[in-house]
Amino acid sequence: MKQRLQRLLEALNQGLIERKTPLKLALLSSLASENTLLLGEHGTAKSVLAERLRWAFKEGDYFERLLTRFSVPEELFGPLSIKSLEKDKYQRLTKNYLPSSTISFIDEIFKANSAILNALLSILNERQFDNGDKRIKVPLISVVAASNELPEDSSLAALYDRFLCRYQVESVSAEKFSELLNLTDEEFKKPNREDQLTLADVQGIQQGAVQIPLSDEVLELLQALRLYAETIPLYISDRRWRKAVKLLKVAAYTNGSKSVGLWDCWLLQHCLWDEPEQRSLLASWFESQLGLGSGFNFERLNKLVSTWGSGDIPS
């Protein structure tokens, strides 16, 4: 599985510059049935990352929508069925809309208004949708959402919490700017079909990951991290800790490890922050705990986290 995922990531990353880390996070989140939030200005390839993620899977439907303050439920969940209304039933035609999709991209997610918020929360967290008098299970694997700003309205706090992995997408660096200018508009080549994943693959990964234990070193590290988070201060809910551990287990399982190790915890910097500045604090704390000084072999570290490593390890 590890080699298969590495080939898949390489295929999905073709033609992208400095986008490997958010792409990895989006794929890992999908394998854990979690959601990813991309923060950044317009034109930083956030939508492209979601479009690439859809090709990681052989089956299922892709859905995308840009939200505005005036968006209505029909845009996300489908129009009301006229035939059902004639029978005094309130049901939506969800085919080709969010409730029928497996991978979805929602741009300007924090423009969601109260009319769509509750139904959106249920889909993101429970993977369920109330259609009339029936609650249906949706086939959703993962939602990639984008925004150029964090939510300021407290009513959106629950929505923000539904995204386990969070990544701030920056413009291409000065070092890679020439490479950006020389990019050609070659057509994206889909990954080989034998490398693409099925829904059964995702279920198998999650079932296998459940059996992966946390090492004693990891338990001690997480306990220390929880105490450190309180000093920043950074509130991390019990639910987010549980989801983060699930993500670490999926990462370890797909990396061929028998337990979650210390290097898997490098991913936590992308799961536990509320403000972007806190990510660097978490990363610095992690480095200090592992004694990553000037003499540390960072090439070896990059190999250790080869599949899911963040890609921004300092040197």
Tab-separated table of C-alpha atoms in Angstrom:
chain	number	residue	atom	x	y	z
A	1	MET	CA	0.000	0.000	0.000
A	2	LYS	CA	2.842	2.396	0.816
A	3	GLN	CA	4.361	2.148	-2.666
A	4	ARG	CA	0.932	2.410	-4.253
A	5	LEU	CA	0.171	5.614	-2.351
A	6	GLN	CA	3.551	7.078	-3.236
A	7	ARG	CA	2.908	6.445	-6.938
A	8	LEU	CA	-0.557	7.931	-6.573
A	9	LEU	CA	0.791	11.070	-4.892
A	10	GLU	CA	3.413	11.535	-7.575
A	11	ALA	CA	0.763	11.272	-10.283
A	12	LEU	CA	-1.565	13.706	-8.537
A	13	ASN	CA	1.264	16.189	-7.965
A	14	GLN	CA	2.287	16.493	-11.608
A	15	GLY	CA	2.472	20.102	-12.750
A	16	LEU	CA	2.064	21.493	-9.234
A	17	ILE	CA	4.729	23.591	-7.503
A	18	GLU	CA	5.151	23.551	-3.712
A	19	ARG	CA	1.788	21.887	-3.224
A	20	LYS	CA	2.890	18.409	-2.211
A	21	THR	CA	2.244	18.912	1.515
A	22	PRO	CA	-1.415	20.032	1.252
A	23	LEU	CA	-1.993	17.315	-1.352
A	24	LYS	CA	-0.644	14.679	1.040
A	25	LEU	CA	-2.779	16.029	3.862
A	26	ALA	CA	-5.910	16.009	1.717
A	27	LEU	CA	-5.299	12.402	0.656
A	28	LEU	CA	-4.480	11.259	4.184
A	29	SER	CA	-7.607	12.998	5.497
A	30	SER	CA	-9.714	11.219	2.910
A	31	LEU	CA	-8.274	7.836	3.933
A	32	ALA	CA	-9.358	8.616	7.502
A	33	SER	CA	-12.768	9.945	6.334
A	34	GLU	CA	-11.868	13.397	7.605
A	35	ASN	CA	-12.034	16.816	5.966
A	36	THR	CA	-9.361	19.331	4.959
A	37	LEU	CA	-9.413	23.131	5.117
A	38	LEU	CA	-7.141	25.166	2.848
A	39	LEU	CA	-6.555	28.786	3.804
A	40	GLY	CA	-5.045	31.197	1.328
A	41	GLU	CA	-5.540	33.967	-1.162
A	42	HIS	CA	-7.252	33.458	-4.497
A	43	GLY	CA	-5.128	31.901	-7.215
A	44	THR	CA	-3.039	29.604	-5.018
A	45	ALA	CA	-4.348	26.345	-6.556
A	46	LYS	CA	-6.687	25.391	-3.700
A	47	SER	CA	-9.418	24.237	-6.076
A	48	VAL	CA	-6.864	22.367	-8.180
A	49	LEU	CA	-5.840	20.332	-5.134
A	50	ALA	CA	-9.433	19.229	-4.599
A	51	GLU	CA	-9.852	18.385	-8.274
A	52	ARG	CA	-6.696	16.275	-8.121
A	53	LEU	CA	-7.940	14.447	-5.027
A	54	ARG	CA	-10.997	13.232	-6.911
A	55	TRP	CA	-8.710	11.240	-9.221
A	56	ALA	CA	-7.261	9.326	-6.277
A	57	PHE	CA	-10.437	7.214	-6.399
A	58	LYS	CA	-11.776	4.905	-9.091
A	59	GLU	CA	-15.420	5.376	-8.213
A	60	GLY	CA	-17.844	7.958	-6.882
A	61	ASP	CA	-18.988	11.454	-7.851
A	62	TYR	CA	-17.272	14.809	-7.465
A	63	PHE	CA	-19.133	17.937	-6.400
A	64	GLU	CA	-17.956	21.520	-6.070
A	65	ARG	CA	-19.648	24.771	-5.169
A	66	LEU	CA	-18.715	28.370	-4.356
A	67	LEU	CA	-20.690	29.735	-1.416
A	68	THR	CA	-21.801	33.332	-0.983
A	69	ARG	CA	-23.806	35.056	1.728
A	70	PHE	CA	-26.847	34.514	-0.469
A	71	SER	CA	-26.366	30.790	-1.135
A	72	VAL	CA	-29.490	28.711	-0.600
A	73	PRO	CA	-29.794	25.039	0.445
A	74	GLU	CA	-30.744	23.997	-3.090
A	75	GLU	CA	-27.239	24.846	-4.293
A	76	LEU	CA	-25.644	22.270	-1.991
A	77	PHE	CA	-28.307	19.681	-1.279
A	78	GLY	CA	-30.430	19.665	-4.433
A	79	PRO	CA	-33.848	21.050	-5.438
A	80	LEU	CA	-37.092	20.068	-3.772
A	81	SER	CA	-38.951	17.233	-5.456
A	82	ILE	CA	-42.199	18.540	-6.936
A	83	LYS	CA	-43.685	15.042	-7.015
A	84	SER	CA	-42.967	14.606	-3.320
A	85	LEU	CA	-44.521	17.968	-2.504
A	86	GLU	CA	-47.677	16.883	-4.304
A	87	LYS	CA	-47.816	14.003	-1.808
A	88	ASP	CA	-47.182	16.358	1.124
A	89	LYS	CA	-43.616	15.142	1.464
A	90	TYR	CA	-40.582	17.412	1.772
A	91	GLN	CA	-37.729	15.727	-0.069
A	92	ARG	CA	-34.783	16.871	-2.137
A	93	LEU	CA	-33.399	15.455	-5.363
A	94	THR	CA	-29.830	14.918	-4.181
A	95	LYS	CA	-28.310	13.260	-7.245
A	96	ASN	CA	-25.300	15.250	-8.507
A	97	TYR	CA	-25.259	17.334	-5.317
A	98	LEU	CA	-23.270	17.171	-2.083
A	99	PRO	CA	-25.269	14.327	-0.444
A	100	SER	CA	-24.497	11.986	-3.368
A	101	SER	CA	-20.809	12.856	-3.768
A	102	THR	CA	-17.726	11.034	-2.530
A	103	ILE	CA	-15.243	13.921	-2.860
A	104	SER	CA	-16.413	17.526	-2.664
A	105	PHE	CA	-14.862	20.979	-2.841
A	106	ILE	CA	-16.611	23.895	-1.141
A	107	ASP	CA	-15.054	27.281	-1.778
A	108	GLU	CA	-15.548	30.163	0.663
A	109	ILE	CA	-16.870	27.684	3.210
A	110	PHE	CA	-17.323	30.298	5.924
A	111	LYS	CA	-19.898	32.123	3.819
A	112	ALA	CA	-22.281	29.335	4.865
A	113	ASN	CA	-25.416	30.821	6.378
A	114	SER	CA	-27.831	29.484	8.961
A	115	ALA	CA	-30.135	28.084	6.265
A	116	ILE	CA	-27.570	25.475	5.238
A	117	LEU	CA	-25.340	25.222	8.311
A	118	ASN	CA	-27.069	22.438	10.286
A	119	ALA	CA	-27.401	20.093	7.315
A	120	LEU	CA	-23.803	20.809	6.323
A	121	LEU	CA	-22.554	20.000	9.832
A	122	SER	CA	-24.326	16.635	9.821
A	123	ILE	CA	-22.823	15.698	6.480
A	124	LEU	CA	-19.309	16.744	7.492
A	125	ASN	CA	-19.298	14.981	10.841
A	126	GLU	CA	-21.812	12.135	10.888
A	127	ARG	CA	-21.878	11.567	7.113
A	128	GLN	CA	-25.673	11.721	7.303
A	129	PHE	CA	-28.291	13.915	5.653
A	130	ASP	CA	-31.891	14.523	6.685
A	131	ASN	CA	-33.958	14.276	3.526
A	132	GLY	CA	-37.564	14.835	4.477
A	133	ASP	CA	-38.545	12.429	7.231
A	134	LYS	CA	-35.619	10.114	6.540
A	135	ARG	CA	-32.015	10.329	7.671
A	136	ILE	CA	-29.791	8.838	4.989
A	137	LYS	CA	-26.133	7.836	5.100
A	138	VAL	CA	-24.135	9.678	2.459
A	139	PRO	CA	-21.220	8.111	0.505
A	140	LEU	CA	-18.949	11.080	1.252
A	141	ILE	CA	-15.271	10.247	1.729
A	142	SER	CA	-13.955	13.754	2.290
A	143	VAL	CA	-14.650	17.440	1.785
A	144	VAL	CA	-11.900	19.864	0.850
A	145	ALA	CA	-12.942	23.391	1.780
A	146	ALA	CA	-11.240	26.684	1.037
A	147	SER	CA	-11.307	30.186	2.446
A	148	ASN	CA	-9.090	33.242	2.330
A	149	GLU	CA	-9.833	34.061	5.970
A	150	LEU	CA	-10.683	32.399	9.257
A	151	PRO	CA	-14.257	32.599	10.573
A	152	GLU	CA	-14.958	35.546	12.852
A	153	ASP	CA	-18.567	34.701	13.683
A	154	SER	CA	-18.812	32.410	16.723
A	155	SER	CA	-21.735	30.621	15.066
A	156	LEU	CA	-19.218	29.145	12.602
A	157	ALA	CA	-16.994	27.618	15.299
A	158	ALA	CA	-18.646	24.197	14.955
A	159	LEU	CA	-18.158	24.307	11.183
A	160	TYR	CA	-14.485	25.213	11.595
A	161	ASP	CA	-14.036	22.300	13.995
A	162	ARG	CA	-15.273	19.830	11.368
A	163	PHE	CA	-11.992	20.174	9.450
A	164	LEU	CA	-9.305	18.068	11.067
A	165	CYS	CA	-6.437	18.989	8.751
A	166	ARG	CA	-5.784	22.666	8.182
A	167	TYR	CA	-3.170	24.127	5.889
A	168	GLN	CA	-2.260	27.681	4.941
A	169	VAL	CA	-1.474	27.760	1.223
A	170	GLU	CA	1.071	30.428	0.300
A	171	SER	CA	2.004	31.815	-3.088
A	172	VAL	CA	4.895	30.096	-4.829
A	173	SER	CA	8.205	31.067	-3.232
A	174	ALA	CA	10.804	33.309	-4.864
A	175	GLU	CA	13.037	30.268	-5.365
A	176	LYS	CA	10.362	28.515	-7.446
A	177	PHE	CA	8.962	31.603	-9.209
A	178	SER	CA	10.884	30.987	-12.440
A	179	GLU	CA	9.594	27.413	-12.473
A	180	LEU	CA	6.056	28.768	-12.108
A	181	LEU	CA	6.507	31.111	-15.073
A	182	ASN	CA	7.835	28.271	-17.217
A	183	LEU	CA	4.933	25.925	-16.490
A	184	THR	CA	3.173	24.640	-19.587
A	185	ASP	CA	-0.529	23.925	-19.876
A	186	GLU	CA	-0.048	20.232	-20.476
A	187	GLU	CA	-3.161	18.162	-19.870
A	188	PHE	CA	-3.235	16.453	-16.501
A	189	LYS	CA	-2.768	12.696	-16.826
A	190	LYS	CA	-4.929	10.654	-14.502
A	191	PRO	CA	-3.168	8.160	-12.224
A	192	ASN	CA	-2.915	4.574	-13.386
A	193	ARG	CA	-6.156	2.809	-12.630
A	194	GLU	CA	-4.394	0.092	-10.634
A	195	ASP	CA	-3.080	2.792	-8.281
A	196	GLN	CA	-6.433	4.492	-7.771
A	197	LEU	CA	-8.365	3.586	-4.630
A	198	THR	CA	-11.807	2.062	-4.199
A	199	LEU	CA	-14.279	2.595	-1.382
A	200	ALA	CA	-13.401	-0.923	-0.238
A	201	ASP	CA	-9.732	0.130	-0.034
A	202	VAL	CA	-10.644	3.054	2.226
A	203	GLN	CA	-12.728	0.814	4.470
A	204	GLY	CA	-9.929	-1.755	4.625
A	205	ILE	CA	-7.378	0.903	5.573
A	206	GLN	CA	-9.574	2.207	8.368
A	207	GLN	CA	-10.266	-1.278	9.687
A	208	GLY	CA	-6.573	-2.088	9.665
A	209	ALA	CA	-5.657	1.226	11.298
A	210	VAL	CA	-7.925	0.500	14.273
A	211	GLN	CA	-5.547	-2.286	15.285
A	212	ILE	CA	-2.483	-0.014	15.262
A	213	PRO	CA	-1.438	0.840	18.853
A	214	LEU	CA	0.189	4.002	20.178
A	215	SER	CA	3.716	3.402	21.438
A	216	ASP	CA	4.555	4.376	25.022
A	217	GLU	CA	6.807	7.140	23.643
A	218	VAL	CA	3.912	8.575	21.668
A	219	LEU	CA	1.574	8.518	24.669
A	220	GLU	CA	4.140	10.421	26.720
A	221	LEU	CA	4.669	12.908	23.898
A	222	LEU	CA	0.935	13.545	23.493
A	223	GLN	CA	0.495	14.070	27.221
A	224	ALA	CA	3.325	16.601	27.179
A	225	LEU	CA	1.875	18.257	24.071
A	226	ARG	CA	-1.483	18.663	25.771
A	227	LEU	CA	0.168	20.465	28.675
A	228	TYR	CA	2.144	22.670	26.275
A	229	ALA	CA	-1.009	23.566	24.315
A	230	GLU	CA	-2.559	24.929	27.500
A	231	THR	CA	0.336	27.378	27.876
A	232	ILE	CA	0.024	28.909	24.379
A	233	PRO	CA	-3.006	28.938	25.103
A	234	LEU	CA	-4.647	26.549	22.646
A	235	TYR	CA	-7.845	24.669	23.420
A	236	ILE	CA	-7.975	21.203	21.859
A	237	SER	CA	-11.218	19.330	22.405
A	238	ASP	CA	-11.337	15.663	23.364
A	239	ARG	CA	-13.038	14.992	20.033
A	240	ARG	CA	-10.180	16.605	18.089
A	241	TRP	CA	-7.605	14.585	20.024
A	242	ARG	CA	-9.490	11.388	19.163
A	243	LYS	CA	-9.735	12.298	15.489
A	244	ALA	CA	-6.058	13.268	15.392
A	245	VAL	CA	-5.059	9.906	16.851
A	246	LYS	CA	-7.201	8.165	14.242
A	247	LEU	CA	-5.332	10.096	11.547
A	248	LEU	CA	-1.976	9.072	13.039
A	249	LYS	CA	-3.041	5.429	13.023
A	250	VAL	CA	-4.072	5.632	9.368
A	251	ALA	CA	-0.728	7.269	8.557
A	252	ALA	CA	1.192	4.547	10.402
A	253	TYR	CA	-0.835	1.723	8.843
A	254	THR	CA	-0.426	2.989	5.277
A	255	ASN	CA	3.284	3.513	5.958
A	256	GLY	CA	3.617	-0.162	6.881
A	257	SER	CA	4.333	0.510	10.567
A	258	LYS	CA	3.184	-1.769	13.383
A	259	SER	CA	2.517	1.113	15.782
A	260	VAL	CA	2.219	4.884	15.767
A	261	GLY	CA	5.717	6.267	16.260
A	262	LEU	CA	7.141	9.640	17.198
A	263	TRP	CA	7.694	10.667	13.589
A	264	ASP	CA	4.027	10.148	12.751
A	265	CYS	CA	3.264	12.847	15.326
A	266	TRP	CA	4.911	15.403	13.052
A	267	LEU	CA	1.505	15.505	11.327
A	268	LEU	CA	-0.163	16.953	14.424
A	269	GLN	CA	1.054	20.452	13.614
A	270	HIS	CA	-1.527	20.427	10.814
A	271	CYS	CA	-4.394	19.181	13.008
A	272	LEU	CA	-4.303	21.056	16.298
A	273	TRP	CA	-3.973	24.765	15.559
A	274	ASP	CA	-6.723	27.375	15.497
A	275	GLU	CA	-4.608	30.324	14.310
A	276	PRO	CA	-1.937	29.800	11.614
A	277	GLU	CA	0.763	31.191	13.918
A	278	GLN	CA	0.157	28.310	16.326
A	279	ARG	CA	1.287	25.760	13.732
A	280	SER	CA	4.871	26.982	13.846
A	281	LEU	CA	4.760	26.953	17.650
A	282	LEU	CA	3.644	23.322	17.612
A	283	ALA	CA	6.327	22.413	15.075
A	284	SER	CA	9.031	24.145	17.136
A	285	TRP	CA	7.874	22.374	20.279
A	286	PHE	CA	8.009	19.034	18.487
A	287	GLU	CA	11.539	19.731	17.265
A	288	SER	CA	12.668	20.621	20.777
A	289	GLN	CA	11.151	17.458	22.251
A	290	LEU	CA	13.003	15.281	19.772
A	291	GLY	CA	16.258	17.209	20.059
A	292	LEU	CA	16.375	18.218	16.411
A	293	GLY	CA	19.455	20.378	16.731
A	294	SER	CA	21.891	21.635	14.125
A	295	GLY	CA	23.653	18.267	13.976
A	296	PHE	CA	20.521	16.218	13.253
A	297	ASN	CA	20.355	14.263	10.007
A	298	PHE	CA	17.301	15.804	8.354
A	299	GLU	CA	17.702	13.621	5.269
A	300	ARG	CA	17.094	10.601	7.477
A	301	LEU	CA	14.056	12.294	9.028
A	302	ASN	CA	12.608	12.988	5.601
A	303	LYS	CA	12.963	9.306	4.749
A	304	LEU	CA	11.278	8.285	7.986
A	305	VAL	CA	8.235	10.409	7.139
A	306	SER	CA	8.468	9.746	3.411
A	307	THR	CA	4.813	9.051	2.713
A	308	TRP	CA	3.023	11.502	4.985
A	309	GLY	CA	5.798	13.845	6.135
A	310	SER	CA	4.799	17.498	6.016
A	311	GLY	CA	7.550	18.454	3.618
A	312	ASP	CA	8.456	21.595	5.549
A	313	ILE	CA	10.969	20.124	7.974
A	314	PRO	CA	13.553	22.796	8.798
A	315	SER	CA	17.157	22.329	7.842
